[in-house]
CSV table of N, CA and C in Angstrom, one decimal:
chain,number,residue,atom,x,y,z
S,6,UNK,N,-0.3,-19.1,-54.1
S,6,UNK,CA,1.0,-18.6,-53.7
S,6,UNK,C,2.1,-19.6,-54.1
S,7,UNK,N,1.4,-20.7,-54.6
S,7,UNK,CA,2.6,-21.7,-55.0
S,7,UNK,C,3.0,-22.0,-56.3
S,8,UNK,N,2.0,-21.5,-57.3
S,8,UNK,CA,1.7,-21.9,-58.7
S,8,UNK,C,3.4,-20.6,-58.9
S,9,UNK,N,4.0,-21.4,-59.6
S,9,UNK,CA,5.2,-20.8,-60.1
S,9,UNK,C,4.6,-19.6,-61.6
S,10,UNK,N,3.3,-19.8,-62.3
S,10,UNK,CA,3.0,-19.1,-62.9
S,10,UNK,C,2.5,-17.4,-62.3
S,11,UNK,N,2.1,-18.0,-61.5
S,11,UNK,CA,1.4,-17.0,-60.5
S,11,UNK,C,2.2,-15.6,-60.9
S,12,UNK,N,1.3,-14.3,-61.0
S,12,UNK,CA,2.1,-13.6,-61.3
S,12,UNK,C,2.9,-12.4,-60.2
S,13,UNK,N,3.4,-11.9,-60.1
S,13,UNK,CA,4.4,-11.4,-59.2
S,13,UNK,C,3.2,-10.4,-58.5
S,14,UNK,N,2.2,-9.8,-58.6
S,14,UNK,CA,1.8,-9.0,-58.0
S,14,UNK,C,0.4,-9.6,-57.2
S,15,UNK,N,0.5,-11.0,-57.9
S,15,UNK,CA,-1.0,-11.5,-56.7
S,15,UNK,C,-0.1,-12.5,-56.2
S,16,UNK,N,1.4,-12.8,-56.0
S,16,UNK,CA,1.7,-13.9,-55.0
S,16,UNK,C,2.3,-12.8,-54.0
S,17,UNK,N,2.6,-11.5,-54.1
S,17,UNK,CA,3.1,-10.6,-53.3
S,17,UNK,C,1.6,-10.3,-52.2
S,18,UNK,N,0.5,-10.0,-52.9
S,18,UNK,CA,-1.0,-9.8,-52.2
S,18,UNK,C,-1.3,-11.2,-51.4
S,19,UNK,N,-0.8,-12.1,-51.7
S,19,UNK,CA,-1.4,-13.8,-50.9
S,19,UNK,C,-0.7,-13.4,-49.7
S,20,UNK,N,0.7,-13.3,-50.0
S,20,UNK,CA,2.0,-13.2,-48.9
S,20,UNK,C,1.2,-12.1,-48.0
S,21,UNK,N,0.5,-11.1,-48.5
S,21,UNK,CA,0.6,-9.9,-47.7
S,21,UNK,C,-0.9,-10.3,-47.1
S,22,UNK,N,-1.4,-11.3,-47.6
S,22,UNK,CA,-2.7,-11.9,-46.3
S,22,UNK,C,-2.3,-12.6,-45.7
S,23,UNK,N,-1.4,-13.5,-46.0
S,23,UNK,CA,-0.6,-14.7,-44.6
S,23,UNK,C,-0.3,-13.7,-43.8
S,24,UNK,N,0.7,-12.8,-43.9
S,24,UNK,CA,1.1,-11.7,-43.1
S,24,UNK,C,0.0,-11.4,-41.8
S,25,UNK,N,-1.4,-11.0,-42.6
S,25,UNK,CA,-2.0,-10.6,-41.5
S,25,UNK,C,-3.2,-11.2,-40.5
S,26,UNK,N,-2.9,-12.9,-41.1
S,26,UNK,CA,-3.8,-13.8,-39.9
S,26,UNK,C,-2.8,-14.3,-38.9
S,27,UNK,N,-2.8,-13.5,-37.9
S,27,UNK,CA,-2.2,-14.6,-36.7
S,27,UNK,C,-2.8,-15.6,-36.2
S,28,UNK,N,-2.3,-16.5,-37.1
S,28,UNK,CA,-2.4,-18.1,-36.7
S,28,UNK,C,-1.5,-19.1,-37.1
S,29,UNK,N,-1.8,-20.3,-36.5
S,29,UNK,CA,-0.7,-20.7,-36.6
S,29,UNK,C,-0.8,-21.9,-37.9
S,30,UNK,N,-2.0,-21.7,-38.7
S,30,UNK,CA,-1.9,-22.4,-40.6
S,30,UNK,C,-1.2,-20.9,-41.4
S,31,UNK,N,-1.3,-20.1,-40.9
S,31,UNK,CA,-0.7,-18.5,-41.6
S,31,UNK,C,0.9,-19.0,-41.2
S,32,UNK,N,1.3,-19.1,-40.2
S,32,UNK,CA,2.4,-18.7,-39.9
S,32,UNK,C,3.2,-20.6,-40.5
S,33,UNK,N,2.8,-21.2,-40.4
S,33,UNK,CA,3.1,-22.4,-40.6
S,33,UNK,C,3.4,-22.5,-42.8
S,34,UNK,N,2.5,-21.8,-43.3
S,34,UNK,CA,2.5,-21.2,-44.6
S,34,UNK,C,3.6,-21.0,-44.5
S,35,UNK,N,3.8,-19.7,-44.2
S,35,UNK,CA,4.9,-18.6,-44.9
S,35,UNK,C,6.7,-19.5,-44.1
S,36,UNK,N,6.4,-20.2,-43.1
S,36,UNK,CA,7.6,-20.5,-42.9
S,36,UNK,C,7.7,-21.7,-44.1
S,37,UNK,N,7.2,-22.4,-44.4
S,37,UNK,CA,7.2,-23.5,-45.3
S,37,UNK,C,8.1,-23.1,-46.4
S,38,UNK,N,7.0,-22.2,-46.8
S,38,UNK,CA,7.5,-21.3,-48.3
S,38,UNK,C,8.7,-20.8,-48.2
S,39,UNK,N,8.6,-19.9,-47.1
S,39,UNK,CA,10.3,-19.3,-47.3
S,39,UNK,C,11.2,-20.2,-46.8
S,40,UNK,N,11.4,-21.4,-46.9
S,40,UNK,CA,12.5,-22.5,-46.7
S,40,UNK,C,13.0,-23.1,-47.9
S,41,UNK,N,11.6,-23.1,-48.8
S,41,UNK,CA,11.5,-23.4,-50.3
S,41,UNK,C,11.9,-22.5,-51.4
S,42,UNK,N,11.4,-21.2,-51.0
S,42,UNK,CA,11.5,-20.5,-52.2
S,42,UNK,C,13.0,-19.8,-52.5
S,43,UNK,N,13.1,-20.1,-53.9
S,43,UNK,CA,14.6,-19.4,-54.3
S,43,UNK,C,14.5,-18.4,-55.1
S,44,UNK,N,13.2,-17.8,-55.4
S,44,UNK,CA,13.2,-16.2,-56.0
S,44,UNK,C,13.1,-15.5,-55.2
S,45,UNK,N,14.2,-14.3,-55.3
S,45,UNK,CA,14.4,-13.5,-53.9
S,45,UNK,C,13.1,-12.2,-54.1
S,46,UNK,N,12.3,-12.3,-55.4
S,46,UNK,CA,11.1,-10.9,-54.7
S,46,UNK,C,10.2,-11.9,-54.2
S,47,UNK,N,9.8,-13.4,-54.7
S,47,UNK,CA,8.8,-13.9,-53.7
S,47,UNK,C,9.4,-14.0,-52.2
S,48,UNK,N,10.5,-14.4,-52.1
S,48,UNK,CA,11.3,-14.4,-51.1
S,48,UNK,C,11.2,-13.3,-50.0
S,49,UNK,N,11.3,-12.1,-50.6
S,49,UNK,CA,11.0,-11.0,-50.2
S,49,UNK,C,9.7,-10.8,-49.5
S,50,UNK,N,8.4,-11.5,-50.5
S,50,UNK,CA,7.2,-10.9,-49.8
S,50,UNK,C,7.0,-12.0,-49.0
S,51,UNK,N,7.6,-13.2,-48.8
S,51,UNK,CA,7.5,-14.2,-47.8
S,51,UNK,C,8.3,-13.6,-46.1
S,52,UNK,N,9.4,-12.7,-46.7
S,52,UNK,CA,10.1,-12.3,-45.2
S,52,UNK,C,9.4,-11.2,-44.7
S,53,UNK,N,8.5,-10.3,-46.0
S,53,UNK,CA,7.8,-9.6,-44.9
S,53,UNK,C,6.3,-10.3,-44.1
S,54,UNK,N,6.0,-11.3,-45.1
S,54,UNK,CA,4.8,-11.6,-44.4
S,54,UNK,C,5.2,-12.2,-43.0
S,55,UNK,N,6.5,-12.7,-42.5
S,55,UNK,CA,7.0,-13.3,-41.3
S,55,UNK,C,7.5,-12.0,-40.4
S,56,UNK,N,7.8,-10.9,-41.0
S,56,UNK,CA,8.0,-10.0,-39.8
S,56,UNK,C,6.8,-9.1,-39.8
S,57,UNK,N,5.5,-9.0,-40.6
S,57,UNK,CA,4.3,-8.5,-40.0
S,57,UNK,C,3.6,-9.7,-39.3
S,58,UNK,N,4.0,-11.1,-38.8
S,58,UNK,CA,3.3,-11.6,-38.2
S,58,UNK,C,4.4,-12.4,-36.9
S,59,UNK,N,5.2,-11.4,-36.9
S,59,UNK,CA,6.1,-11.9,-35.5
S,59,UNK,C,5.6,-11.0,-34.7
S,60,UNK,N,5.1,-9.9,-34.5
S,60,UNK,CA,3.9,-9.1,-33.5
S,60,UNK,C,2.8,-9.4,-34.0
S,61,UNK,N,2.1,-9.0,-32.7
S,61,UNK,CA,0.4,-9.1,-33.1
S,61,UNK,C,-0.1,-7.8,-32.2
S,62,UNK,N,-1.2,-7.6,-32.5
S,62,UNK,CA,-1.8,-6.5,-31.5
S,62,UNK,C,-2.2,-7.1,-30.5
S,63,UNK,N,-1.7,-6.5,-29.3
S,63,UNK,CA,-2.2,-6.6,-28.0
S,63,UNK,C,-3.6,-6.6,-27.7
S,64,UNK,N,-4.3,-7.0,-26.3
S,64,UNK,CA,-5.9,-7.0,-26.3
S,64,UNK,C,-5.7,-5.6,-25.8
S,65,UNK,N,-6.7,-5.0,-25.9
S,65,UNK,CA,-7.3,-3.7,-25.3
S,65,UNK,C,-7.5,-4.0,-24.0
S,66,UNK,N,-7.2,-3.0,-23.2
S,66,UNK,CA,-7.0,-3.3,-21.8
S,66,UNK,C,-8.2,-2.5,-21.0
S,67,UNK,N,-8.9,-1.7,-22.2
S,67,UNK,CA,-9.9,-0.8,-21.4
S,67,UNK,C,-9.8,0.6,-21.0
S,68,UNK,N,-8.6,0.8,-21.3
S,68,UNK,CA,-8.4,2.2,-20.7
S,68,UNK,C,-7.9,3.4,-21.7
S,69,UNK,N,-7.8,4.2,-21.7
S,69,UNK,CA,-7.3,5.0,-22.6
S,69,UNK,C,-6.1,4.7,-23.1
S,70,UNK,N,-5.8,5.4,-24.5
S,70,UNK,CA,-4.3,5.3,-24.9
S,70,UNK,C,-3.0,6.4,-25.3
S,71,UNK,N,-4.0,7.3,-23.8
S,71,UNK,CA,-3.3,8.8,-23.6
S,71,UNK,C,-2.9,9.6,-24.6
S,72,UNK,N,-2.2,10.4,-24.3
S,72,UNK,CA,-1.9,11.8,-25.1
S,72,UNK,C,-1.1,11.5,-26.5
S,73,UNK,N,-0.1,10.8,-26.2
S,73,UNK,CA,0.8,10.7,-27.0
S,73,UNK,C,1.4,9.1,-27.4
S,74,UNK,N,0.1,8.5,-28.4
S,74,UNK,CA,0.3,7.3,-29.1
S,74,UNK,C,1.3,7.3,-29.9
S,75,UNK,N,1.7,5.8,-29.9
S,75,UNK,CA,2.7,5.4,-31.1
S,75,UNK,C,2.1,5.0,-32.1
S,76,UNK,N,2.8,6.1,-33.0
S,76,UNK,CA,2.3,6.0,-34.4
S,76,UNK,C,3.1,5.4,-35.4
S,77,UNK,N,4.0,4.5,-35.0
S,77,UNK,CA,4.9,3.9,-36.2
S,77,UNK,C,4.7,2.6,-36.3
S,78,UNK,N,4.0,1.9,-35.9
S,78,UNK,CA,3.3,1.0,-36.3
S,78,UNK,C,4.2,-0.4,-36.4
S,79,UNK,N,3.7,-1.6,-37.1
S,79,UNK,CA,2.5,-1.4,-38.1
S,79,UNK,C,1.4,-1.5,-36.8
S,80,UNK,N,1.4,-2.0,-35.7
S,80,UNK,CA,0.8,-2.1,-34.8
S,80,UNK,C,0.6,-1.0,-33.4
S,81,UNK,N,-0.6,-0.5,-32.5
S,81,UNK,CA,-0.4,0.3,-31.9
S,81,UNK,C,-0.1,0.0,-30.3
S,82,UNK,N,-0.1,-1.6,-30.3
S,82,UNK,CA,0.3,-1.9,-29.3
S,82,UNK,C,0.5,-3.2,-29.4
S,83,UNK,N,2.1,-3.2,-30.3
S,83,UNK,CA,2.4,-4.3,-30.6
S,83,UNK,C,2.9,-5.6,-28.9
S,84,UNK,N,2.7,-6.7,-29.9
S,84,UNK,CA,3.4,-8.0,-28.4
S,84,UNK,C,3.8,-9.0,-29.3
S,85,UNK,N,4.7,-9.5,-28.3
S,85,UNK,CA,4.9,-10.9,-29.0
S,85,UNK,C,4.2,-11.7,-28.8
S,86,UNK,N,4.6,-13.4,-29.6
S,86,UNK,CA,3.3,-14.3,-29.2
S,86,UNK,C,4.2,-15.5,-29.4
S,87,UNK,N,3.2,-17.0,-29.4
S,87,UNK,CA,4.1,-17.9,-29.1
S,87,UNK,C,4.6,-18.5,-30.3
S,88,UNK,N,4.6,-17.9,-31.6
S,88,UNK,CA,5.0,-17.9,-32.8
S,88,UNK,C,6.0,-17.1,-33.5
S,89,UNK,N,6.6,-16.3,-32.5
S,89,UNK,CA,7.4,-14.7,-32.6
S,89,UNK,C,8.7,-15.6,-32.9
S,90,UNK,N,9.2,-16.6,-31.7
S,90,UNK,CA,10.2,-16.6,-31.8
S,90,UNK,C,10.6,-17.6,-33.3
S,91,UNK,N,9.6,-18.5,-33.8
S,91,UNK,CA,10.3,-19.1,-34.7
S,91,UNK,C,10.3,-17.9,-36.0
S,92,UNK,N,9.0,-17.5,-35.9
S,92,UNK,CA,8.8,-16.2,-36.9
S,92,UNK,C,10.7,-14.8,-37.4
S,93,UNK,N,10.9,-15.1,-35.5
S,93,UNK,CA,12.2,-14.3,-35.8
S,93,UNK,C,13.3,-15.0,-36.7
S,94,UNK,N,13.6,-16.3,-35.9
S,94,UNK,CA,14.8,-17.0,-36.8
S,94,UNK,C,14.4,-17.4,-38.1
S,95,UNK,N,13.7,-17.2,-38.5
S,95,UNK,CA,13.4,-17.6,-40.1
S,95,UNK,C,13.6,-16.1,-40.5
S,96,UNK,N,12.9,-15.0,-40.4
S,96,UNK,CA,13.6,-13.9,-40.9
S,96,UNK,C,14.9,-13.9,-40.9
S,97,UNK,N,15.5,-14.1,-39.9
S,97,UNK,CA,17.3,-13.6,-39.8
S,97,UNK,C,17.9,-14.5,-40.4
S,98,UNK,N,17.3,-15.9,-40.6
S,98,UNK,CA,17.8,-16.1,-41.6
S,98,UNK,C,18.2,-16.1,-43.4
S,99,UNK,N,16.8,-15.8,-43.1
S,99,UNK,CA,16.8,-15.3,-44.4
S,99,UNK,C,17.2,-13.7,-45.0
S,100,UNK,N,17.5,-13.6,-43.9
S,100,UNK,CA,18.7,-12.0,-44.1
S,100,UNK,C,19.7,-12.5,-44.6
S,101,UNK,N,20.5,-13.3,-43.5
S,101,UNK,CA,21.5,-13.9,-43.9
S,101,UNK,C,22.2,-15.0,-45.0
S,102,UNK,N,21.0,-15.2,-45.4
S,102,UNK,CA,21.4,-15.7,-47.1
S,102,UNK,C,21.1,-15.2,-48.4
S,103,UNK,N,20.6,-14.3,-48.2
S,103,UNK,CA,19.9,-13.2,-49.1
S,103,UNK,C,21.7,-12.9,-50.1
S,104,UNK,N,21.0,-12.5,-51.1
S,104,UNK,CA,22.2,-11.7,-52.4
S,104,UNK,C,22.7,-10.5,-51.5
S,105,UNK,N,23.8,-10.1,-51.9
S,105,UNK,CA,24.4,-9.1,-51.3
S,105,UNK,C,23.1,-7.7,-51.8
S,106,UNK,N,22.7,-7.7,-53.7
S,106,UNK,CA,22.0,-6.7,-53.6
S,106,UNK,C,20.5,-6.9,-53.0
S,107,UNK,N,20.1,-7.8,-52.4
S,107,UNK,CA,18.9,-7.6,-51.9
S,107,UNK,C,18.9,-7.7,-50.4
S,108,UNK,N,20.2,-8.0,-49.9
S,108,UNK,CA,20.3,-8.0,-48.3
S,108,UNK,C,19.7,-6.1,-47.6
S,109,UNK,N,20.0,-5.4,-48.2
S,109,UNK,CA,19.6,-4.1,-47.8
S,109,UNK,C,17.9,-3.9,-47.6
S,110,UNK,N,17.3,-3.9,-48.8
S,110,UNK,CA,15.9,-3.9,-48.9
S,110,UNK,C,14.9,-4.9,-47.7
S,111,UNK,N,15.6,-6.1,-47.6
S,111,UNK,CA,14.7,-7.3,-46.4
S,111,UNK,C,15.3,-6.7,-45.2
S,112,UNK,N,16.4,-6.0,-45.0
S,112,UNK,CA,16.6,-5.3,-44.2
S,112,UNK,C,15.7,-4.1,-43.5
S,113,UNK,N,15.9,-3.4,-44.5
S,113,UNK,CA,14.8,-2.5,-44.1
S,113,UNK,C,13.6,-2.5,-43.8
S,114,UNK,N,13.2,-3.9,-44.5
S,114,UNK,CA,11.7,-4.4,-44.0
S,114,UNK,C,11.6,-4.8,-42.8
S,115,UNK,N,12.9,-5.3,-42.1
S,115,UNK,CA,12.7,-5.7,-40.9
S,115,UNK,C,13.0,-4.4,-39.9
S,116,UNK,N,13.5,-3.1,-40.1
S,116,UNK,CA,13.1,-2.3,-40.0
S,116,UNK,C,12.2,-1.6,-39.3
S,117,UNK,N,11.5,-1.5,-40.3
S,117,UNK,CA,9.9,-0.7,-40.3
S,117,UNK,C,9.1,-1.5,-39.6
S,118,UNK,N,9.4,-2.8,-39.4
S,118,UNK,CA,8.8,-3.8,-38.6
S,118,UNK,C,8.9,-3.9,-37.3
S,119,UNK,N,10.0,-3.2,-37.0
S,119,UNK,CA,10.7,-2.5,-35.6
S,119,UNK,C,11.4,-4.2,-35.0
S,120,UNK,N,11.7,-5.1,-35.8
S,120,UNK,CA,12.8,-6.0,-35.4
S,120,UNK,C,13.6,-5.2,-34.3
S,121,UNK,N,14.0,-6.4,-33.5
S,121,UNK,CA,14.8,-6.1,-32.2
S,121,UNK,C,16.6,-5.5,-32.8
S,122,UNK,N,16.9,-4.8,-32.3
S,122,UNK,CA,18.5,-4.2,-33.1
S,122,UNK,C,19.4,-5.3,-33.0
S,123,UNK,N,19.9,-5.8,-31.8
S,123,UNK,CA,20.7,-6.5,-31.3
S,123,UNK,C,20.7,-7.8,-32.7
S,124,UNK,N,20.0,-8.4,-32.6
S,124,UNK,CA,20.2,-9.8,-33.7
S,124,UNK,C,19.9,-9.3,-34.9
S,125,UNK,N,19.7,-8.3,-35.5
S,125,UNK,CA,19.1,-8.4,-36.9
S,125,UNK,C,20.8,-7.4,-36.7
S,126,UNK,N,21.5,-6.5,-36.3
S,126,UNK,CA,22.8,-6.5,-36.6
S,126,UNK,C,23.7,-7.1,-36.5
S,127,UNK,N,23.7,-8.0,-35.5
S,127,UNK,CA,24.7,-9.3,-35.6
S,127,UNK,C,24.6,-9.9,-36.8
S,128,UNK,N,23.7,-10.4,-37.2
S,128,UNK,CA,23.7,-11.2,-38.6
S,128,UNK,C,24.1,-10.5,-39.6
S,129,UNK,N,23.8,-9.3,-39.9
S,129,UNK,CA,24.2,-8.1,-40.7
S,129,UNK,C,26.1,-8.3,-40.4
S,130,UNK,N,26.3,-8.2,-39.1
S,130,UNK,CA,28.1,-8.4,-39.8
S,130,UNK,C,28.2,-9.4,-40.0
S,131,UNK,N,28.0,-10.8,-40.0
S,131,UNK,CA,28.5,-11.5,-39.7
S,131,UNK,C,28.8,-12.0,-41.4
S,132,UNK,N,27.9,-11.1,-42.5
S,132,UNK,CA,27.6,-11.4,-43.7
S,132,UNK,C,28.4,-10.5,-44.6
S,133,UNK,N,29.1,-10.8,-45.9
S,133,UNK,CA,29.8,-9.8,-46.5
S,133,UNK,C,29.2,-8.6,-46.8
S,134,UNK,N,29.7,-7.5,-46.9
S,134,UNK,CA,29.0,-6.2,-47.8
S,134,UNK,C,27.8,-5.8,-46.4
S,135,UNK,N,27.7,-6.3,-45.4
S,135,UNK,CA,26.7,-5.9,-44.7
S,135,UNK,C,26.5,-4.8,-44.2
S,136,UNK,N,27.4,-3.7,-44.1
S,136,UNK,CA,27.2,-2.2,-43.8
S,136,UNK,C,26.3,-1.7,-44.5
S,137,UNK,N,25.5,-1.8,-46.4
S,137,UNK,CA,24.5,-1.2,-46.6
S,137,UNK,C,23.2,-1.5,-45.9
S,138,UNK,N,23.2,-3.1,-45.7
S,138,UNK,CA,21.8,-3.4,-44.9
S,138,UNK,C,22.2,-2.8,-43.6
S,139,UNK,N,23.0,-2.6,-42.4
S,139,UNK,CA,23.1,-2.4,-41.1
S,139,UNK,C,22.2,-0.9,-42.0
S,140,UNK,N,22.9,-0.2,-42.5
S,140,UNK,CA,22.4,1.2,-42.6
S,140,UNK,C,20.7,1.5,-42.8
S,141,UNK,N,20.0,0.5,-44.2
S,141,UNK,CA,18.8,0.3,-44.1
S,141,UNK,C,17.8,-0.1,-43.1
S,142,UNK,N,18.7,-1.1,-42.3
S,142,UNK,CA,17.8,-1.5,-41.2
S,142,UNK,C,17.4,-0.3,-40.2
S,143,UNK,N,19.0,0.3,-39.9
S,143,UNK,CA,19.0,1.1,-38.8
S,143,UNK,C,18.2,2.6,-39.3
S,144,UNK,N,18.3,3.2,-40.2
S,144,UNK,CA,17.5,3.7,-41.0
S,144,UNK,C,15.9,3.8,-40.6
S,145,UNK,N,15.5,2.9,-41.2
S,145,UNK,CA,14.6,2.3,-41.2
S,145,UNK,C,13.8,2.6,-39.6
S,146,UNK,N,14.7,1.3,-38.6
S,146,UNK,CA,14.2,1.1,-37.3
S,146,UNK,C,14.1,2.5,-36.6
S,147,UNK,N,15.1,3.8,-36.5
S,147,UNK,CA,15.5,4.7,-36.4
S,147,UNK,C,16.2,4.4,-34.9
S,148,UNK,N,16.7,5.1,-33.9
S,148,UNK,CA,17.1,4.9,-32.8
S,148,UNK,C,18.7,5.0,-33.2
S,149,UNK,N,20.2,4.8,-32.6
S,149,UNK,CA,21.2,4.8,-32.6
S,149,UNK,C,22.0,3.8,-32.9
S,150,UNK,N,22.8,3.5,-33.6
S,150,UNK,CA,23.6,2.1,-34.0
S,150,UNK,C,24.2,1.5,-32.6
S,151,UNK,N,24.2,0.8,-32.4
S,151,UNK,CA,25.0,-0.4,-31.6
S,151,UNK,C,26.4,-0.2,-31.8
S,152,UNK,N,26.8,0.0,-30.9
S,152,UNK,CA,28.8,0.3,-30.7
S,152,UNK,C,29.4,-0.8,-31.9
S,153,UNK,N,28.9,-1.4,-31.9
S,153,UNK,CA,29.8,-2.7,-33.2
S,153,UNK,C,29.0,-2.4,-34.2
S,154,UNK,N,28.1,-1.4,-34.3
S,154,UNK,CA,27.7,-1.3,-36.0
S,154,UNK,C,28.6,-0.1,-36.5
S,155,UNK,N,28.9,0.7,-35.6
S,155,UNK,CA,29.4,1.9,-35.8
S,155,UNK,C,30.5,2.0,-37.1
S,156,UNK,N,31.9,1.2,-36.9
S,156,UNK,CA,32.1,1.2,-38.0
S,156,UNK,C,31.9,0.9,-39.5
S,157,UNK,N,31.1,0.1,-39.2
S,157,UNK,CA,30.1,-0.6,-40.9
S,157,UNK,C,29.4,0.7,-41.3
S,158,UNK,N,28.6,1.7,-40.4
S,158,UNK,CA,28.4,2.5,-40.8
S,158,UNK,C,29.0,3.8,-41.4
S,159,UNK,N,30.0,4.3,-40.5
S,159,UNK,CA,31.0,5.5,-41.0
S,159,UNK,C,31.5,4.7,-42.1
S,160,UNK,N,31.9,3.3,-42.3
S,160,UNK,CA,32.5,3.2,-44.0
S,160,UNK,C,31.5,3.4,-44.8
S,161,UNK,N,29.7,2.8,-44.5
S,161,UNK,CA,28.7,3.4,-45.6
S,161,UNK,C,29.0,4.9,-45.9
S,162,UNK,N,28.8,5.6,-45.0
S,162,UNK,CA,28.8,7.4,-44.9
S,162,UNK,C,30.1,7.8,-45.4
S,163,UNK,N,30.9,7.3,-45.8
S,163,UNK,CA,32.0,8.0,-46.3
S,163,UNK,C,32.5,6.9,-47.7
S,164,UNK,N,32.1,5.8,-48.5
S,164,UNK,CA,32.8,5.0,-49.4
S,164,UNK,C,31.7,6.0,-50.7
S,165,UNK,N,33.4,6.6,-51.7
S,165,UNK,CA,32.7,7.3,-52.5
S,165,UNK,C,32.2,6.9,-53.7
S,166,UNK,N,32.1,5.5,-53.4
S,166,UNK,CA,31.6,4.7,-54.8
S,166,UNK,C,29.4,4.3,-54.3
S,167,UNK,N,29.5,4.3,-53.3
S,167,UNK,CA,28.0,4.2,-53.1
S,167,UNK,C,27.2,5.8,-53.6
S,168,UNK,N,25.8,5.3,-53.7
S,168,UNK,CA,25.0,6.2,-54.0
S,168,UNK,C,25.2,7.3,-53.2
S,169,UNK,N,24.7,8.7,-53.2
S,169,UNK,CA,24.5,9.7,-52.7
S,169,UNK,C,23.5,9.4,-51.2
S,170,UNK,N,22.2,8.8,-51.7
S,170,UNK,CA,21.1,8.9,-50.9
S,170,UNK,C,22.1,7.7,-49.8
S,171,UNK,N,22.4,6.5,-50.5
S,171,UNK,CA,22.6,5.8,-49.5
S,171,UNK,C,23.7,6.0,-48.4
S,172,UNK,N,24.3,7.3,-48.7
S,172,UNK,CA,25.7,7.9,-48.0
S,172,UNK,C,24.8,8.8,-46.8
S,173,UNK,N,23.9,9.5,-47.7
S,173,UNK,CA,23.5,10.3,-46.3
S,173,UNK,C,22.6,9.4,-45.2
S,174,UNK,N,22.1,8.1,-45.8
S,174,UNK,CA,21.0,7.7,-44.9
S,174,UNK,C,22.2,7.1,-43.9
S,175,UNK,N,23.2,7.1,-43.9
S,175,UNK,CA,24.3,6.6,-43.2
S,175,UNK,C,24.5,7.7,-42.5
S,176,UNK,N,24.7,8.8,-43.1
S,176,UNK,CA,24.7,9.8,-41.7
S,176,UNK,C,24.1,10.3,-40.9
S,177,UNK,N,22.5,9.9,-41.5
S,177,UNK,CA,21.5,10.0,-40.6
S,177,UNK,C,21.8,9.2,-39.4
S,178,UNK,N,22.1,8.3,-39.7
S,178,UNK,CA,22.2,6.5,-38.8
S,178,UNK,C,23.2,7.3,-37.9
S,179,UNK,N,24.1,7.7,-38.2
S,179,UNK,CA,25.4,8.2,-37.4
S,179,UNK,C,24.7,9.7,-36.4
């Protein structure tokens, strides 16, 4: 994962096994690297291996998991752990220094990862051009924008120089 030759699709697979040991030489990894690294797709597979390892799966409790499980994953009964919290501020910040075109994409990774709304939008305005990522993220996370995302978003959903797709996923958001 460190050999700069390494090629892009087995340091993305390393990343994507740190991601899934919770522990704390895994998680100790991927924060290292992503402090170090300045190529934004390793970069990339470094931020998601830190937001698939800011939850972990809960223990089984014994009992059923009723009618109607959650299926959006990546976990079915995700928790935090005592590694979550640095796990989070290393993501956000690596949102927040990210290229304007790649801020959207680590966005949406954190997303699908079901990141908490509140701080993964704050950082989103706080950063230029951040209404495509608010949109991806929120996209992504699904649920309703935050009263202060709202206008970052109606200017994605309506600025007629962005893509098509990315206009409507703004209205979805809306």
């Amino acid at each position: 994962i460190d050999a700069t030759a390494t090629p892009p699709v087995v340091h993305r697979a390393a990343a994507r096994v740190l991601g899934e040991l919770h522990t704390a030489a895994a998680v100790n990894a991927v924060l290292a690297r992503l402090e170090s690294t300045a190529d934004p797709a390793r970069r990339a597979n470094l931020v998601w291996a830190a937001a698939r390892l800011w939850r972990r799966e809960s223990a089984w409790k014994g009992d059923g998991w009723g009618t109607r499980p959650d299926t959006r994953g990546p976990y079915y009964a995700a928790e935090e752990w005592e590694a979550s919290p640095r796990l989070r501020d290393a993501a956000l910040a690596s949102l927040a220094r990210a290229s304007d075109a790649n801020r959207p994409g680590l966005a949406r990774m954190l997303g699908l990862h079901r990141f908490p709304t509140d701080p993964v939008v704050k950082a989103l305005l706080a950063t230029p051009a951040g209404g495509a990522a608010i949109v991806a993220f929120l996209d992504a996370a699904g649920g309703s924008p935050p009263e202060a995302a709202v206008p970052a978003v109606a200017a994605a959903a309506t600025a007629s120089a962005s893509p098509v797709p990315d206009r409507l996923a703004a209205i979805r958001v809306l």
